[in-house]
The first five atom37 places (N, CA, C, CB, O) and aatype in JSON, in Angstrom:
{
  "aatype": [12, 10, 7, 16, 1, 7, 0, 7, 7, 14, 7, 6, 19, 10, 19, 1, 19, 1, 7, 7, 16, 6, 16, 13, 10, 0, 17, 15, 3, 6, 14, 10, 6, 1, 7, 16, 16, 19, 10, 19, 9, 6, 15, 1, 7, 16, 1, 5, 19, 19, 19, 12, 0, 17, 16, 3, 14, 10, 10, 0, 3, 7, 3, 7, 7, 0, 1],
  "atom_mask": [
    [1, 1, 1, 1, 1],
    [1, 1, 1, 1, 1],
    [1, 1, 1, 0, 1],
    [1, 1, 1, 1, 1],
    [1, 1, 1, 1, 1],
    [1, 1, 1, 0, 1],
    [1, 1, 1, 1, 1],
    [1, 1, 1, 0, 1],
    [1, 1, 1, 0, 1],
    [1, 1, 1, 1, 1],
    [1, 1, 1, 0, 1],
    [1, 1, 1, 1, 1],
    [1, 1, 1, 1, 1],
    [1, 1, 1, 1, 1],
    [1, 1, 1, 1, 1],
    [1, 1, 1, 1, 1],
    [1, 1, 1, 1, 1],
    [1, 1, 1, 1, 1],
    [1, 1, 1, 0, 1],
    [1, 1, 1, 0, 1],
    [1, 1, 1, 1, 1],
    [1, 1, 1, 1, 1],
    [1, 1, 1, 1, 1],
    [1, 1, 1, 1, 1],
    [1, 1, 1, 1, 1],
    [1, 1, 1, 1, 1],
    [1, 1, 1, 1, 1],
    [1, 1, 1, 1, 1],
    [1, 1, 1, 1, 1],
    [1, 1, 1, 1, 1],
    [1, 1, 1, 1, 1],
    [1, 1, 1, 1, 1],
    [1, 1, 1, 1, 1],
    [1, 1, 1, 1, 1],
    [1, 1, 1, 0, 1],
    [1, 1, 1, 1, 1],
    [1, 1, 1, 1, 1],
    [1, 1, 1, 1, 1],
    [1, 1, 1, 1, 1],
    [1, 1, 1, 1, 1],
    [1, 1, 1, 1, 1],
    [1, 1, 1, 1, 1],
    [1, 1, 1, 1, 1],
    [1, 1, 1, 1, 1],
    [1, 1, 1, 0, 1],
    [1, 1, 1, 1, 1],
    [1, 1, 1, 1, 1],
    [1, 1, 1, 1, 1],
    [1, 1, 1, 1, 1],
    [1, 1, 1, 1, 1],
    [1, 1, 1, 1, 1],
    [1, 1, 1, 1, 1],
    [1, 1, 1, 1, 1],
    [1, 1, 1, 1, 1],
    [1, 1, 1, 1, 1],
    [1, 1, 1, 1, 1],
    [1, 1, 1, 1, 1],
    [1, 1, 1, 1, 1],
    [1, 1, 1, 1, 1],
    [1, 1, 1, 1, 1],
    [1, 1, 1, 1, 1],
    [1, 1, 1, 0, 1],
    [1, 1, 1, 1, 1],
    [1, 1, 1, 0, 1],
    [1, 1, 1, 0, 1],
    [1, 1, 1, 1, 1],
    [1, 1, 1, 1, 1]
  ],
  "atom_positions": [
    [[0.08, -10.52, -3.22], [-1.02, -9.59, -3.18], [-2.22, -10.22, -3.85], [-0.65, -8.26, -3.83], [-2.15, -10.64, -5.0]],
    [[-3.33, -10.28, -3.13], [-4.54, -10.85, -3.69], [-5.48, -9.79, -4.26], [-5.26, -11.66, -2.63], [-6.53, -10.12, -4.81]],
    [[-5.1, -8.51, -4.12], [-5.89, -7.42, -4.7], [-6.58, -6.58, -3.65], [0.0, 0.0, 0.0], [-6.98, -7.08, -2.6]],
    [[-6.72, -5.27, -3.93], [-7.5, -4.37, -3.08], [-8.47, -3.61, -3.97], [-6.58, -3.38, -2.29], [-8.33, -3.59, -5.19]],
    [[-9.47, -2.99, -3.35], [-10.52, -2.31, -4.11], [-10.51, -0.8, -3.93], [-11.86, -2.85, -3.73], [-11.46, -0.13, -4.34]],
    [[-9.47, -0.23, -3.32], [-9.44, 1.21, -3.08], [-10.6, 1.63, -2.2], [0.0, 0.0, 0.0], [-10.85, 1.01, -1.16]],
    [[-11.31, 2.69, -2.59], [-12.43, 3.19, -1.81], [-13.59, 2.2, -1.74], [-12.93, 4.5, -2.4], [-14.47, 2.34, -0.9]],
    [[-13.59, 1.19, -2.61], [-14.65, 0.19, -2.64], [-14.6, -0.8, -1.49], [0.0, 0.0, 0.0], [-15.53, -1.6, -1.33]],
    [[-13.56, -0.76, -0.68], [-13.45, -1.66, 0.46], [-12.13, -2.4, 0.45], [0.0, 0.0, 0.0], [-11.3, -2.21, -0.43]],
    [[-11.94, -3.26, 1.45], [-10.65, -3.95, 1.57], [-10.52, -5.12, 0.61], [-10.47, -4.44, 2.98], [-11.51, -5.65, 0.1]],
    [[-9.29, -5.49, 0.38], [-8.96, -6.72, -0.33], [-8.15, -7.58, 0.62], [0.0, 0.0, 0.0], [-8.31, -7.48, 1.84]],
    [[-7.29, -8.41, 0.09], [-6.44, -9.26, 0.92], [-5.01, -9.22, 0.42], [-6.97, -10.71, 0.92], [-4.75, -9.1, -0.77]],
    [[-4.08, -9.33, 1.37], [-2.66, -9.46, 1.04], [-2.08, -10.62, 1.82], [-1.89, -8.15, 1.33], [-2.54, -10.95, 2.91]],
    [[-1.06, -11.22, 1.24], [-0.27, -12.23, 1.94], [0.98, -11.53, 2.43], [0.07, -13.46, 1.01], [1.72, -10.93, 1.65]],
    [[1.23, -11.62, 3.74], [2.37, -10.94, 4.36], [3.32, -11.98, 4.93], [1.9, -9.96, 5.47], [2.91, -12.9, 5.63]],
    [[4.6, -11.82, 4.62], [5.62, -12.71, 5.19], [5.86, -12.3, 6.63], [6.95, -12.66, 4.36], [6.26, -11.18, 6.92]],
    [[5.6, -13.24, 7.54], [5.73, -12.99, 8.97], [6.41, -14.18, 9.62], [4.35, -12.72, 9.62], [5.97, -15.31, 9.45]],
    [[7.48, -13.92, 10.37], [8.16, -14.96, 11.15], [8.43, -16.24, 10.36], [7.33, -15.29, 12.37], [8.21, -17.34, 10.87]],
    [[8.91, -16.1, 9.14], [9.26, -17.26, 8.33], [8.1, -17.94, 7.64], [0.0, 0.0, 0.0], [8.29, -18.93, 6.95]],
    [[6.89, -17.41, 7.82], [5.72, -17.97, 7.15], [4.97, -16.88, 6.4], [0.0, 0.0, 0.0], [5.48, -15.78, 6.22]],
    [[3.77, -17.21, 5.97], [2.93, -16.26, 5.25], [1.56, -16.23, 5.9], [2.82, -16.62, 3.74], [0.98, -17.28, 6.19]],
    [[1.04, -15.02, 6.15], [-0.27, -14.86, 6.75], [-1.12, -13.93, 5.9], [-0.15, -14.32, 8.2], [-0.59, -13.05, 5.23]],
    [[-2.44, -14.13, 5.92], [-3.37, -13.31, 5.16], [-3.92, -12.19, 6.03], [-4.52, -14.18, 4.59], [-4.32, -12.42, 7.18]],
    [[-3.95, -10.97, 5.48], [-4.49, -9.81, 6.17], [-5.5, -9.11, 5.27], [-3.36, -8.83, 6.59], [-5.36, -9.15, 4.05]],
    [[-6.52, -8.48, 5.87], [-7.36, -7.56, 5.11], [-6.5, -6.36, 4.76], [-8.65, -7.13, 5.92], [-5.74, -5.89, 5.6]],
    [[-6.61, -5.87, 3.54], [-5.74, -4.78, 3.09], [-6.56, -3.64, 2.5], [-4.74, -5.29, 2.05], [-7.43, -3.84, 1.66]],
    [[-6.25, -2.44, 2.95], [-6.87, -1.22, 2.46], [-5.84, -0.45, 1.65], [-7.43, -0.36, 3.63], [-4.65, -0.51, 1.96]],
    [[-6.28, 0.26, 0.62], [-5.39, 1.11, -0.17], [-6.19, 2.29, -0.71], [-4.73, 0.31, -1.34], [-7.41, 2.22, -0.83]],
    [[-5.48, 3.38, -1.04], [-6.15, 4.56, -1.6], [-6.73, 4.27, -2.98], [-5.18, 5.73, -1.68], [-7.82, 4.72, -3.31]],
    [[-5.98, 3.52, -3.77], [-6.39, 3.18, -5.14], [-6.49, 1.66, -5.26], [-5.38, 3.75, -6.18], [-5.77, 0.95, -4.55]],
    [[-7.35, 1.14, -6.13], [-7.39, -0.31, -6.34], [-6.03, -0.82, -6.81], [-8.49, -0.67, -7.37], [-5.37, -0.19, -7.64]],
    [[-5.62, -1.97, -6.3], [-4.36, -2.61, -6.7], [-4.69, -3.99, -7.25], [-3.36, -2.71, -5.5], [-5.47, -4.74, -6.65]],
    [[-4.09, -4.32, -8.37], [-4.37, -5.6, -9.02], [-3.72, -6.76, -8.29], [-3.89, -5.57, -10.46], [-2.72, -6.6, -7.59]],
    [[-4.32, -7.91, -8.47], [-3.75, -9.15, -7.95], [-2.32, -9.29, -8.48], [-4.62, -10.39, -8.35], [-2.07, -9.04, -9.66]],
    [[-1.4, -9.69, -7.63], [-0.01, -9.89, -8.02], [0.88, -8.67, -7.8], [0.0, 0.0, 0.0], [2.1, -8.77, -7.96]],
    [[0.29, -7.53, -7.45], [1.07, -6.32, -7.19], [1.9, -6.5, -5.92], [0.15, -5.08, -7.06], [1.38, -6.98, -4.91]],
    [[3.17, -6.12, -5.96], [4.0, -6.11, -4.76], [3.63, -4.87, -3.97], [5.54, -6.15, -5.1], [3.55, -3.77, -4.53]],
    [[3.42, -5.03, -2.66], [2.99, -3.9, -1.83], [3.9, -3.73, -0.62], [1.55, -4.1, -1.37], [4.64, -4.63, -0.23]],
    [[3.81, -2.53, -0.05], [4.49, -2.19, 1.19], [3.41, -1.9, 2.22], [5.46, -0.97, 1.0], [2.51, -1.11, 1.95]],
    [[3.49, -2.52, 3.39], [2.56, -2.24, 4.47], [2.99, -0.91, 5.1], [2.52, -3.4, 5.54], [4.13, -0.78, 5.55]],
    [[2.08, 0.07, 5.12], [2.43, 1.39, 5.65], [1.72, 1.72, 6.96], [2.13, 2.44, 4.63], [2.04, 2.72, 7.61]],
    [[0.73, 0.9, 7.34], [0.0, 1.17, 8.57], [-0.73, -0.09, 9.02], [-1.0, 2.34, 8.37], [-1.15, -0.9, 8.19]],
    [[-0.87, -0.24, 10.32], [-1.69, -1.31, 10.88], [-3.0, -0.69, 11.34], [-0.96, -2.04, 12.06], [-3.01, 0.37, 11.97]],
    [[-4.11, -1.36, 11.03], [-5.43, -0.9, 11.47], [-5.96, -1.79, 12.6], [-6.42, -0.88, 10.3], [-7.15, -1.78, 12.88]],
    [[-5.09, -2.53, 13.21], [-5.52, -3.39, 14.3], [-5.49, -4.84, 13.88], [0.0, 0.0, 0.0], [-4.66, -5.25, 13.06]],
    [[-6.38, -5.61, 14.42], [-6.4, -7.05, 14.24], [-6.45, -7.46, 12.78], [-7.57, -7.63, 14.97], [-7.49, -7.37, 12.13]],
    [[-5.3, -7.9, 12.27], [-5.17, -8.49, 10.93], [-5.67, -7.58, 9.81], [-5.91, -9.78, 10.88], [-6.16, -8.07, 8.79]],
    [[-5.54, -6.26, 9.99], [-5.9, -5.3, 8.95], [-4.73, -4.34, 8.75], [-7.19, -4.53, 9.33], [-4.16, -3.83, 9.71]],
    [[-4.38, -4.08, 7.48], [-3.26, -3.2, 7.17], [-3.62, -2.25, 6.04], [-2.01, -4.02, 6.79], [-4.56, -2.5, 5.28]],
    [[-2.87, -1.15, 5.94], [-2.96, -0.23, 4.82], [-1.71, -0.45, 3.98], [-3.1, 1.29, 5.29], [-0.6, -0.53, 4.52]],
    [[-1.89, -0.56, 2.66], [-0.76, -0.87, 1.78], [-0.69, 0.12, 0.63], [-0.88, -2.3, 1.24], [-1.65, 0.84, 0.33]],
    [[0.48, 0.15, -0.03], [0.67, 0.91, -1.26], [1.51, 0.06, -2.19], [1.35, 2.3, -0.98], [2.26, -0.8, -1.75]],
    [[1.38, 0.31, -3.49], [2.2, -0.41, -4.47], [3.66, -0.11, -4.19], [1.82, -0.01, -5.95], [4.0, 0.99, -3.76]],
    [[4.55, -1.09, -4.44], [5.96, -0.96, -4.07], [6.84, -1.66, -5.08], [6.21, -1.52, -2.67], [6.57, -2.79, -5.49]],
    [[7.91, -0.97, -5.48], [8.99, -1.57, -6.25], [10.23, -1.46, -5.39], [9.18, -0.88, -7.66], [10.67, -0.35, -5.1]],
    [[10.81, -2.57, -4.99], [12.0, -2.57, -4.13], [13.17, -1.95, -4.88], [12.34, -4.01, -3.66], [13.58, -2.5, -5.91]],
    [[13.72, -0.83, -4.41], [14.82, -0.18, -5.13], [16.08, -1.04, -5.19], [15.14, 1.14, -4.49], [16.91, -0.84, -6.07]],
    [[16.23, -1.99, -4.29], [17.4, -2.87, -4.31], [17.28, -3.94, -5.38], [17.59, -3.52, -2.96], [18.28, -4.55, -5.76]],
    [[16.06, -4.18, -5.87], [15.84, -5.18, -6.91], [15.56, -4.55, -8.27], [14.7, -6.09, -6.53], [15.47, -5.26, -9.27]],
    [[15.44, -3.24, -8.32], [15.09, -2.55, -9.56], [16.31, -2.38, -10.45], [14.45, -1.18, -9.27], [17.42, -2.15, -9.95]],
    [[16.11, -2.51, -11.78], [17.2, -2.23, -12.72], [17.21, -0.74, -13.04], [17.05, -3.09, -14.02], [16.42, 0.02, -12.47]],
    [[18.07, -0.31, -13.92], [18.21, 1.1, -14.25], [16.97, 1.73, -14.86], [0.0, 0.0, 0.0], [16.83, 2.95, -14.84]],
    [[16.05, 0.92, -15.4], [14.84, 1.44, -16.02], [13.66, 1.47, -15.05], [14.48, 0.61, -17.23], [12.55, 1.82, -15.44]],
    [[13.9, 1.1, -13.78], [12.83, 1.1, -12.8], [12.04, -0.19, -12.73], [0.0, 0.0, 0.0], [11.14, -0.31, -11.89]],
    [[12.35, -1.16, -13.58], [11.67, -2.44, -13.55], [12.37, -3.41, -12.63], [0.0, 0.0, 0.0], [13.56, -3.26, -12.36]],
    [[11.67, -4.39, -12.15], [12.26, -5.39, -11.27], [13.1, -6.36, -12.08], [11.18, -6.16, -10.48], [12.78, -6.66, -13.23]],
    [[14.18, -6.84, -11.48], [15.03, -7.84, -12.13], [14.46, -9.21, -11.94], [16.45, -7.78, -11.59], [15.04, -10.19, -12.42]]
  ]
}
């Protein structure tokens, strides 16, 4: 995650696609800091996505933190 600006406009995310990584413009409701793990929840068309902060429940420990 390269960061988003919430209502201030899009940021950028790196998305794992077909064994590689591609950069997309990313929109979010709230600003997200660089390095945040995100979940893509919507496509806005050509190389634009809507994201939200995400903690993978399969990787989380009992306290909700990532292992």
